[in-house]
Tab-separated table of C-alpha atoms in Angstrom:
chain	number	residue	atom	x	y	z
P	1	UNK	CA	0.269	-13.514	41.303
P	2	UNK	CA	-0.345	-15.117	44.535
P	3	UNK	CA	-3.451	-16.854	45.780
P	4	UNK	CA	-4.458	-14.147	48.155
P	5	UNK	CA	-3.845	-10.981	45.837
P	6	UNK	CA	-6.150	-12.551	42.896
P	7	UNK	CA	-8.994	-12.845	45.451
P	8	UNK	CA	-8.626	-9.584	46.129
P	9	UNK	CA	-8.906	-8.462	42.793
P	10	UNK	CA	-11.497	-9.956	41.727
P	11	UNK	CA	-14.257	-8.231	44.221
P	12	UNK	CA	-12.028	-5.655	43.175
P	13	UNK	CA	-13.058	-5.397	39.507
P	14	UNK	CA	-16.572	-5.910	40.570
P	15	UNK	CA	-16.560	-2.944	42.672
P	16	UNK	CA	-14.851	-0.603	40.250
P	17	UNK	CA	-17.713	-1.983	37.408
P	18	UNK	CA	-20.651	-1.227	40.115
P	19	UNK	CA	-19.092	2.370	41.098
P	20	UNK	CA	-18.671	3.313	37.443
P	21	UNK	CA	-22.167	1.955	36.870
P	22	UNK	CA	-23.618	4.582	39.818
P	23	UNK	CA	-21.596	7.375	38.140
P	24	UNK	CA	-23.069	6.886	34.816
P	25	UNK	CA	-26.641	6.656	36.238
P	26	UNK	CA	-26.285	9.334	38.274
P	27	UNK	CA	-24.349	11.840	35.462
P	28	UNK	CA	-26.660	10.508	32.139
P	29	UNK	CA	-29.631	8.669	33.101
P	30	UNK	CA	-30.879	10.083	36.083
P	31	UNK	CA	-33.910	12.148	35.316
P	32	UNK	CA	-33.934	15.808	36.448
P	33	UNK	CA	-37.114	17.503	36.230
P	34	UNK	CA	-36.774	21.495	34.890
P	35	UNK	CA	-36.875	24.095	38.418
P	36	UNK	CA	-38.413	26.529	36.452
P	37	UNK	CA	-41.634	24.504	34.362
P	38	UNK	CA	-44.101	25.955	32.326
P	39	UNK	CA	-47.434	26.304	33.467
P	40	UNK	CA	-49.062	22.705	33.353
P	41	UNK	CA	-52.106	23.494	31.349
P	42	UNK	CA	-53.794	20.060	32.202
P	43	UNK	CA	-56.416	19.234	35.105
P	44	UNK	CA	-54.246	17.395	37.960
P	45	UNK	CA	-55.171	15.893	41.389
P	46	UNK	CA	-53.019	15.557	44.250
P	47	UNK	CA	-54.033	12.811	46.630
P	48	UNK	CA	-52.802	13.080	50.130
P	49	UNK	CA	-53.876	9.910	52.631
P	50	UNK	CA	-53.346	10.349	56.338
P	51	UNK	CA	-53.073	7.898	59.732
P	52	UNK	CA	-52.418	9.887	62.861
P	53	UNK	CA	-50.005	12.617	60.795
P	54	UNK	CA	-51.677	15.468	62.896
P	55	UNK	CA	-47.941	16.313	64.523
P	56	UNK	CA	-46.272	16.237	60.914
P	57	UNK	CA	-49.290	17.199	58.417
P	58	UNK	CA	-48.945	20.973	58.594
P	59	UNK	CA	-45.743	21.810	56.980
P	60	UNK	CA	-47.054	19.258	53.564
P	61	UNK	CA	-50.566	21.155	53.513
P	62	UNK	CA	-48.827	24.636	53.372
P	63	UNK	CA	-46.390	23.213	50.705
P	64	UNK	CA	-49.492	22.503	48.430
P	65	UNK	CA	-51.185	25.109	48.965
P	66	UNK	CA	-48.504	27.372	47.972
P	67	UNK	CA	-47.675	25.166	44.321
P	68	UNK	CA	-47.938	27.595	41.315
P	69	UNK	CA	-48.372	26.803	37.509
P	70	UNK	CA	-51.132	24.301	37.963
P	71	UNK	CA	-54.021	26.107	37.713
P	72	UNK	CA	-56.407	23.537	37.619
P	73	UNK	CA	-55.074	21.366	40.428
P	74	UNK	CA	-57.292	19.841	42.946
P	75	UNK	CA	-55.973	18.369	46.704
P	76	UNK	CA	-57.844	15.355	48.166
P	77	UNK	CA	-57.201	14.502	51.460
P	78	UNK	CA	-57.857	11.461	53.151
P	79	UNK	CA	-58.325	10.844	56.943
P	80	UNK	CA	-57.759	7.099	57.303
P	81	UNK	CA	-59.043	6.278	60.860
P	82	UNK	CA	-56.606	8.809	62.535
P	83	UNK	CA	-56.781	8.956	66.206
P	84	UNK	CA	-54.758	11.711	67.170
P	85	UNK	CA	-56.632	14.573	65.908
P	86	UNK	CA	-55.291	15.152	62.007
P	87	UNK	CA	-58.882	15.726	60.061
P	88	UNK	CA	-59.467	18.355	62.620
P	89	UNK	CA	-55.656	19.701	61.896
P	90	UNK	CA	-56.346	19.462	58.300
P	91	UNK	CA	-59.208	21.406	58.786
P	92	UNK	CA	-57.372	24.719	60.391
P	93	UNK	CA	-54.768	24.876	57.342
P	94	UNK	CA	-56.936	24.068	54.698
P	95	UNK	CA	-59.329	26.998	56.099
P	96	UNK	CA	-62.204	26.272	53.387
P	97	UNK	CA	-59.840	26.605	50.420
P	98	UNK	CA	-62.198	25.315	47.871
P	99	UNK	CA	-59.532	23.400	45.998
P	100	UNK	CA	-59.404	20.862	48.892
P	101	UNK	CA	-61.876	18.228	49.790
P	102	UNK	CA	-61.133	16.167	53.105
P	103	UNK	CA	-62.313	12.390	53.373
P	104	UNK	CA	-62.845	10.045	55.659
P	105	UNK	CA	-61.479	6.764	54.764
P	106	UNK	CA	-63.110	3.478	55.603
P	107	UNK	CA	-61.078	0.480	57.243
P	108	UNK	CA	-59.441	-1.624	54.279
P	109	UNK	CA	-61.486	-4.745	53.673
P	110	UNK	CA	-60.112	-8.421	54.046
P	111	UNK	CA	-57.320	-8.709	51.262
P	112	UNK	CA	-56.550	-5.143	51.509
P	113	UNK	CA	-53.686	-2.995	53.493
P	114	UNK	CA	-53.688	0.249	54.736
P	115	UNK	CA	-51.973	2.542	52.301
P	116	UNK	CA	-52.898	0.783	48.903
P	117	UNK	CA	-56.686	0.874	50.380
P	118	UNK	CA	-56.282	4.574	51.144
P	119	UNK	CA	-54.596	5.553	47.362
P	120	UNK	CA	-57.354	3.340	45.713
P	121	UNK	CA	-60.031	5.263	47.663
P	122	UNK	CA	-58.219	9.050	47.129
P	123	UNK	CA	-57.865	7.736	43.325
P	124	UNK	CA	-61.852	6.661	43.010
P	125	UNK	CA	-63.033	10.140	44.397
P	126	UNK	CA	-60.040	12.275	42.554
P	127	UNK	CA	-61.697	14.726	39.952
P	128	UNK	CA	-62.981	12.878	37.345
P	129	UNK	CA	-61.171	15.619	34.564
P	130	UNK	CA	-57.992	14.980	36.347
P	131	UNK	CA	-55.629	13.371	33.893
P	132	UNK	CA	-52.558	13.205	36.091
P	133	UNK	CA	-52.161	11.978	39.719
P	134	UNK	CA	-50.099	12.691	42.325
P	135	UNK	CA	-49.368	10.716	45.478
P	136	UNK	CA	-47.916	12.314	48.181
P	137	UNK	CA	-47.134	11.591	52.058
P	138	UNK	CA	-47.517	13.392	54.951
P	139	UNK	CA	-43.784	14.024	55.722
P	140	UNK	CA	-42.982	15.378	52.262
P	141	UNK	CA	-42.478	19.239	51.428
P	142	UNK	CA	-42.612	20.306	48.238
P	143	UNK	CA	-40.976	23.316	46.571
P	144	UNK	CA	-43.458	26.219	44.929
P	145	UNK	CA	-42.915	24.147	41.507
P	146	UNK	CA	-43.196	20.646	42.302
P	147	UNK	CA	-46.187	19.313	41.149
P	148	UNK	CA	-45.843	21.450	37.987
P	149	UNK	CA	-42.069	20.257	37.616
P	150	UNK	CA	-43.254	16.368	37.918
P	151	UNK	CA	-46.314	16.541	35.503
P	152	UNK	CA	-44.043	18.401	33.128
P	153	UNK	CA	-41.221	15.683	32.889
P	154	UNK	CA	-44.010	12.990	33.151
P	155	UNK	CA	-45.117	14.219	29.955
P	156	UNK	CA	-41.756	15.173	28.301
P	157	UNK	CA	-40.500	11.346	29.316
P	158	UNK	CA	-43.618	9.593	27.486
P	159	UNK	CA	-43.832	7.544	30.450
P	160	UNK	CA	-47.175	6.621	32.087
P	161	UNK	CA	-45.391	6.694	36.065
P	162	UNK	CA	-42.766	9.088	37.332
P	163	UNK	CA	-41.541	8.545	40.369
P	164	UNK	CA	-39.273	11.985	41.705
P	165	UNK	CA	-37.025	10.762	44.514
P	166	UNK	CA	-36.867	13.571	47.248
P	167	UNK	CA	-34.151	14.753	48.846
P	168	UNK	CA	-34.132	12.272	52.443
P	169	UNK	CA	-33.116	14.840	55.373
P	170	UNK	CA	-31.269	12.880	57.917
P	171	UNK	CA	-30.551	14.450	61.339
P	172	UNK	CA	-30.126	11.388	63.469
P	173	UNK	CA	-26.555	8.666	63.468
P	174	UNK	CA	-29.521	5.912	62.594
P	175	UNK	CA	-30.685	8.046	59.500
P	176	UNK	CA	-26.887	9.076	58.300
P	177	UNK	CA	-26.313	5.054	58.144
P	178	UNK	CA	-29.551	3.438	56.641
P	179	UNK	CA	-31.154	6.427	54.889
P	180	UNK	CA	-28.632	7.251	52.054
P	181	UNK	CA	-28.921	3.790	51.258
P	182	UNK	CA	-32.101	3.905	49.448
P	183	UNK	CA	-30.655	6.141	46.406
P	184	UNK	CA	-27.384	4.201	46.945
P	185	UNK	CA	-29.081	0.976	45.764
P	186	UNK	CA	-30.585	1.737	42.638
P	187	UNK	CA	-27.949	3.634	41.617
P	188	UNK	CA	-25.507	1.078	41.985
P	189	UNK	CA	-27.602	-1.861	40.744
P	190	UNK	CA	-30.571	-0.631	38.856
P	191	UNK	CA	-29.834	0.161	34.981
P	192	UNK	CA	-31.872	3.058	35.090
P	193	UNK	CA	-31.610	3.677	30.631
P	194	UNK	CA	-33.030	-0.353	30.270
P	195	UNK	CA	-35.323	0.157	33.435
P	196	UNK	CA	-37.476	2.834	30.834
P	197	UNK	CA	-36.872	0.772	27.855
P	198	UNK	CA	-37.265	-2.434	28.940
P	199	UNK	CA	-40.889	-3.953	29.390
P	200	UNK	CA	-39.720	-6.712	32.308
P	201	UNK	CA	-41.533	-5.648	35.456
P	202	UNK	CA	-38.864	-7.174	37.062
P	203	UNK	CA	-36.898	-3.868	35.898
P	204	UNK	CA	-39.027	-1.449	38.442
P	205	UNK	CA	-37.937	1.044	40.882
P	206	UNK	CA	-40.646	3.982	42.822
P	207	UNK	CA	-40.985	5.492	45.448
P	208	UNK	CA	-44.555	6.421	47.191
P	209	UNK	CA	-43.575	9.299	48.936
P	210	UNK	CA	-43.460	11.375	45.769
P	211	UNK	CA	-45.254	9.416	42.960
P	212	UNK	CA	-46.700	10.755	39.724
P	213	UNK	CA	-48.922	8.768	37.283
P	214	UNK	CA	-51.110	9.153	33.979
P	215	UNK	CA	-54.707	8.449	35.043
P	216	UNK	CA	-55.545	6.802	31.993
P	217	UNK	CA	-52.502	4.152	32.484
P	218	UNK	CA	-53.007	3.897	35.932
P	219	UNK	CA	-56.512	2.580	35.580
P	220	UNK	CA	-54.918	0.498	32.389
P	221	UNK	CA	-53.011	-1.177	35.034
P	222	UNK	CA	-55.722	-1.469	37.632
P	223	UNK	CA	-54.600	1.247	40.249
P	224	UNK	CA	-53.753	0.300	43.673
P	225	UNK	CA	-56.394	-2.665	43.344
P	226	UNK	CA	-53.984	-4.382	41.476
P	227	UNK	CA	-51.203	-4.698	44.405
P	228	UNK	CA	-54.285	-4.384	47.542
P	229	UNK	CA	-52.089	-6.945	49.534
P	230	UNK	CA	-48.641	-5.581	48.767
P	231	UNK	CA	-46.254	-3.870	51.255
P	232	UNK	CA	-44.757	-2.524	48.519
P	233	UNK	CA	-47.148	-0.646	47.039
P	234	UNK	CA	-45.109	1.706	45.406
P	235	UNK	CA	-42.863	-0.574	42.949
P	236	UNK	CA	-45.773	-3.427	42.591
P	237	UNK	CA	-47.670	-0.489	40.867
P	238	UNK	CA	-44.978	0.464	38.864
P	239	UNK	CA	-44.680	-3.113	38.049
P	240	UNK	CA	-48.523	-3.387	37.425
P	241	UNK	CA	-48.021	-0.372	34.662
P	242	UNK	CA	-45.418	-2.157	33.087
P	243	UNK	CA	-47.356	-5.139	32.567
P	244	UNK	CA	-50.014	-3.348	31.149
P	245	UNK	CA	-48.125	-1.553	28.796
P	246	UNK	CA	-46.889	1.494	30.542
P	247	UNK	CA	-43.510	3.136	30.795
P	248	UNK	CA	-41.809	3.953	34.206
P	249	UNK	CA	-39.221	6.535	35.036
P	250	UNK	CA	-36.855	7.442	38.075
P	251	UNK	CA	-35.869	10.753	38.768
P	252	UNK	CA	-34.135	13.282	40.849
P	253	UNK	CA	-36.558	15.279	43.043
P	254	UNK	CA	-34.088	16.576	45.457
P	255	UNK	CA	-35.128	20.272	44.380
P	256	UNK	CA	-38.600	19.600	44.312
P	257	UNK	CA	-39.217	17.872	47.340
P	258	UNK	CA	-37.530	17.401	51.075
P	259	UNK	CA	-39.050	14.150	53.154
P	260	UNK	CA	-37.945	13.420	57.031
P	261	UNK	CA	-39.148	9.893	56.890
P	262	UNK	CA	-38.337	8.579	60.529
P	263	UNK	CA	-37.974	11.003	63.579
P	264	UNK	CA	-36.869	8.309	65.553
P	265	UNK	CA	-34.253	5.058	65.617
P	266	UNK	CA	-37.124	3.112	66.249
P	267	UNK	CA	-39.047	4.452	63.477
P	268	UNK	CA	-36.584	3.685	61.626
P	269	UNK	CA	-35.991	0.488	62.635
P	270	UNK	CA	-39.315	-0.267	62.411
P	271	UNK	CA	-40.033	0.993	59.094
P	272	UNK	CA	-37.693	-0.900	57.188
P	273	UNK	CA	-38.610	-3.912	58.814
P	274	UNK	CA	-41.961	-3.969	58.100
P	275	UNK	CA	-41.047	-3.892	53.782
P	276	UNK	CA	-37.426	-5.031	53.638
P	277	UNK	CA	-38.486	-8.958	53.272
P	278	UNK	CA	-40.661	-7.814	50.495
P	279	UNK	CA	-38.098	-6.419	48.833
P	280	UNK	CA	-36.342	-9.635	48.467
P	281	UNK	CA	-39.197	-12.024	48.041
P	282	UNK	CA	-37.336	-15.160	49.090
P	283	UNK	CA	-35.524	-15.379	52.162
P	284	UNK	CA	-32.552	-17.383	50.131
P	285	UNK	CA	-32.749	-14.470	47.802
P	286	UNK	CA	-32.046	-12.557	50.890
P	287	UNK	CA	-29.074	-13.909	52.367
P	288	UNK	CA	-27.405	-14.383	48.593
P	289	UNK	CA	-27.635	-10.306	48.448
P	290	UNK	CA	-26.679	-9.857	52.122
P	291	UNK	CA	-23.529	-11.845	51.679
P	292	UNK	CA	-22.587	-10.253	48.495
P	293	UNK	CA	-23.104	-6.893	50.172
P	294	UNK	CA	-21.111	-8.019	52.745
P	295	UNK	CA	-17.823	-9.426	50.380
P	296	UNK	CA	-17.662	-6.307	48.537
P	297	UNK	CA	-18.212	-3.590	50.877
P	298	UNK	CA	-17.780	-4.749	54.431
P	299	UNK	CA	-14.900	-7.397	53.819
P	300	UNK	CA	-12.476	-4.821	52.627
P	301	UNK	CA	-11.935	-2.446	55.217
P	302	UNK	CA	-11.280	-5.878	57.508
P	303	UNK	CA	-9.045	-7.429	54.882
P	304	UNK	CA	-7.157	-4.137	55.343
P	305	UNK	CA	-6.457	-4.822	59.261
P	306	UNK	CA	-5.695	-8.284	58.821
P	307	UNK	CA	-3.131	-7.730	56.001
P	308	UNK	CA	-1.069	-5.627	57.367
P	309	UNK	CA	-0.984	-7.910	61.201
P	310	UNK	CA	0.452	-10.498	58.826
P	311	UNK	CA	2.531	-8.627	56.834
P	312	UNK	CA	0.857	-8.781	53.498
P	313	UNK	CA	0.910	-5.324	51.893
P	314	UNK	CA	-0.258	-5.753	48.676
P	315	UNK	CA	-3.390	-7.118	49.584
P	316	UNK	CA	-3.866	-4.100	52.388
P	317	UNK	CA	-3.533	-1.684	49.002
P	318	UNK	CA	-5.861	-4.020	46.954
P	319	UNK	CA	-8.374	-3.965	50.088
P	320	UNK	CA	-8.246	-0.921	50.981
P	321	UNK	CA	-8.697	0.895	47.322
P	322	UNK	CA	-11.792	-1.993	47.737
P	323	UNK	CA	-12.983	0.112	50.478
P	324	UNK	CA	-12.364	3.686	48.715
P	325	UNK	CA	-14.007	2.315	45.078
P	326	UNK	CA	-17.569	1.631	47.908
P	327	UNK	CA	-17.120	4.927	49.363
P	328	UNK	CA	-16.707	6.510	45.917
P	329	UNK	CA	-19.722	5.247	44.914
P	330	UNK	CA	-21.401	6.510	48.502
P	331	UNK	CA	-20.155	10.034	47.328
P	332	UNK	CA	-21.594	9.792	43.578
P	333	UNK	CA	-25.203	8.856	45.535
P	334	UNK	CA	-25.400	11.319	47.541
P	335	UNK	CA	-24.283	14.143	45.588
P	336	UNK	CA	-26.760	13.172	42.711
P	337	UNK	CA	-29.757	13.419	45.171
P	338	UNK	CA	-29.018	16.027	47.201
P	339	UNK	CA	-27.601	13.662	49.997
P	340	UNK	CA	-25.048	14.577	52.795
P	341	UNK	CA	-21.651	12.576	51.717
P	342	UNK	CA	-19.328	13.956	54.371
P	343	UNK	CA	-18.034	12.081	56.716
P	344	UNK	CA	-20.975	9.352	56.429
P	345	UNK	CA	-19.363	7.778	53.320
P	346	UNK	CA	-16.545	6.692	54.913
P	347	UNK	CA	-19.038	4.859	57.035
P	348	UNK	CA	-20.435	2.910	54.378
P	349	UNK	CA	-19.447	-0.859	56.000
P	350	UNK	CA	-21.495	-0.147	58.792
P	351	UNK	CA	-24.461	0.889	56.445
P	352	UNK	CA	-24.074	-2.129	55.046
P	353	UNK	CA	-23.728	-4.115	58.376
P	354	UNK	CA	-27.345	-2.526	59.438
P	355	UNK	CA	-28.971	-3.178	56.501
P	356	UNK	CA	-28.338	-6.857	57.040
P	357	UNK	CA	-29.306	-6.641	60.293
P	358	UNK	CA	-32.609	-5.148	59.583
P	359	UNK	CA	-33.475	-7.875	56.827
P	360	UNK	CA	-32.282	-10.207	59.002
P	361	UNK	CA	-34.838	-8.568	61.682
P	362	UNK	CA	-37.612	-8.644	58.791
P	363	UNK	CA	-37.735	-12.291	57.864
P	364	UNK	CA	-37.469	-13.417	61.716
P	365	UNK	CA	-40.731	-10.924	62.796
P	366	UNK	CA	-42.593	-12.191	59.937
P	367	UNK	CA	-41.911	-15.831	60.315
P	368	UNK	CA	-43.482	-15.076	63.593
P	369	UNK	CA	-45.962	-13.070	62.480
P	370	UNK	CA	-44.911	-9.970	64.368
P	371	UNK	CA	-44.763	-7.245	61.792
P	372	UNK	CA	-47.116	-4.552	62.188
P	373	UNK	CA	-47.332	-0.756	60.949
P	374	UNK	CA	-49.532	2.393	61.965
P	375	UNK	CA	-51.274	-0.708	63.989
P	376	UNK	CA	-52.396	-2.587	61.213
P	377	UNK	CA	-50.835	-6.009	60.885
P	378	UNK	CA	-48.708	-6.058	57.611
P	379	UNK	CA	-46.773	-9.280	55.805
């Protein structure tokens, strides 16, 4: 074989192992929580915080209202120093329901950010019979069954933190490119089976939006206290439980829950910038994944084009089956998690180009100490 076919093949292999690996995670060890649960015969609080959701809280209070077979479930809301209005919104849907109490949050002290300050405070003032917790944000819907669907599978997995992925609704060319990308990822490179077994917290995946927990093992682990600084709040508490002892779990929540994230490119933009640096810790760390991103699933659709201008065929057919095995994958993610795969998988190479561009974007605000969210400085 020549030089430039056995370069080919080798990103080659390494996509076909990482596409095979998303379609066994997504096919045997994805979670999938039962649509129709039995009643969940424990006490369970749902914790909702808020900052200036008053446009976007209405639709989530209504969804919680409505949940069925949790009799004993209490809502606690929390107005962190809104603005715009939403405790008074809040107010008009909750219209005295007696299974809601509304707070009004404090401004997080020095060591603290926002959202882990608003959890820990929702958390401190949840029932104290609760023995199951449920985060939830402002621009998530759940079904009638949710809450009873989550607590269910928390307790049929034996784990101490669920964590039920919703289904991301994209409407916008910006959300088509970067959203699908967050199921996409740990998919691909997250062994979800060793992720439950093992006890590394290095081996940690969640997702705030949606996020159920045991209260005993969440107060093993030290709540959101224990990750106060972290933009991440979400996996460092998931971390946090694995180090003190706890199980963690991933699963599919695409029929439990719907979540419009970003209405905006800018949003967008902005909300991935804030966290993605954090998600790499190092900035070397970084630019290693970027680059590998970038050989296996941006390179090949290129290699194609610049094959064939020189007349080398076989490597067009290596490259370009490079490009299909990355948009296979694309498919597998998004059909697993209730995702939209057609046409936006063929445009996985740009989703990757963005996604560099945005961590790129990350590092650079923060070195300058730019980043900033819901007007609280962050990083």
């Amino acid at each position: 074989m020549t030089g430039p076919v056995v370069a080919v093949l080798v990103p080659l292999a390494v996509l076909a192992a990482l596409t095979g690996h998303t379609l066994v995670n997504a096919t045997r060890w994805l979670r999938r929580p039962a649509d129709r649960p039995a009643e969940v015969d424990e006490p369970v609080a749902v914790l909702l915080p808020l900052r200036d959701e008053a446009a976007r809280v209405t639709p989530c209070l209504r969804a919680l209202l409505a949940q069925r077979g949790v009799p004993e479930m209490r809502i606690v809301v929390l107005d962190d120093g809104s603005t715009d209005g939403t405790a008074e919104v809040v107010r008009a849907v909750v219209d005295g329901d007696p299974r809601v109490t509304l707070l009004a949050g404090v401004p997080p002290p020095p060591g603290w950010l926002g959202k882990p300050h608003a959890c820990h405070q929702l958390a401190q003032r949840a029932d104290p019979a609760a023995t199951a917790l449920v985060f939830v944000d402002a621009d998530v819907v759940l079904a009638p069954d949710a809450v009873a669907a989550a607590v269910a599978e928390l307790r049929a997995a034996r784990v101490t933190l669920l964590s039920p992925y919703p289904r991301i609704l994209v409407t916008t060319v910006g959300d088509r490119l970067v959203q699908p990308l967050l199921q996409w990822l740990w998919l691909t490179f997250l062994p979800l089976r060793a992720m439950e077994r093992s006890a590394r917290p290095s081996l940690a995946a969640a997702g705030g939006q949606f996020l159920v927990v045991d209260r005993a093992g969440y107060r093993a682990a030290g709540g959101h206290a224990a990750v106060r600084d972290r933009v991440l709040e979400d996996i460092e508490l998931a971390r946090a439980v694995k180090r003190a002892g706890g199980r963690i779990a991933l699963a599919d929540g695409s029929r439990l829950a719907d979540c419009r994230m970003y209405d905006t490119w800018p949003q967008l933009r902005d909300g991935y910038t804030k966290s993605l640096w954090a998600s790499f810790g190092h900035p070397g760390a970084a630019a290693a994944v970027v680059a590998l991103l970038g050989l296996l699933y941006v390179a090949p659709p290129l290699l194609v084009g610049a094959a064939l201008l020189v007349g080398a065929p076989t490597v067009a057919t290596l490259a370009g089956t490079g490009y299909l095995l990355g948009v296979a994958g694309r498919v597998v993610s998004a059909r697993a998690t209730g995702g939209r795969w057609w046409p936006d998988a063929l445009a996985h190479p740009v989703s990757v180009v963005v996604l560099g561009w945005l961590t790129i974007r990350s590092y650079h605000l923060r070195k300058r100490r730019r980043l900033s969210w819901r007007g609280r400085p962050v990083g």
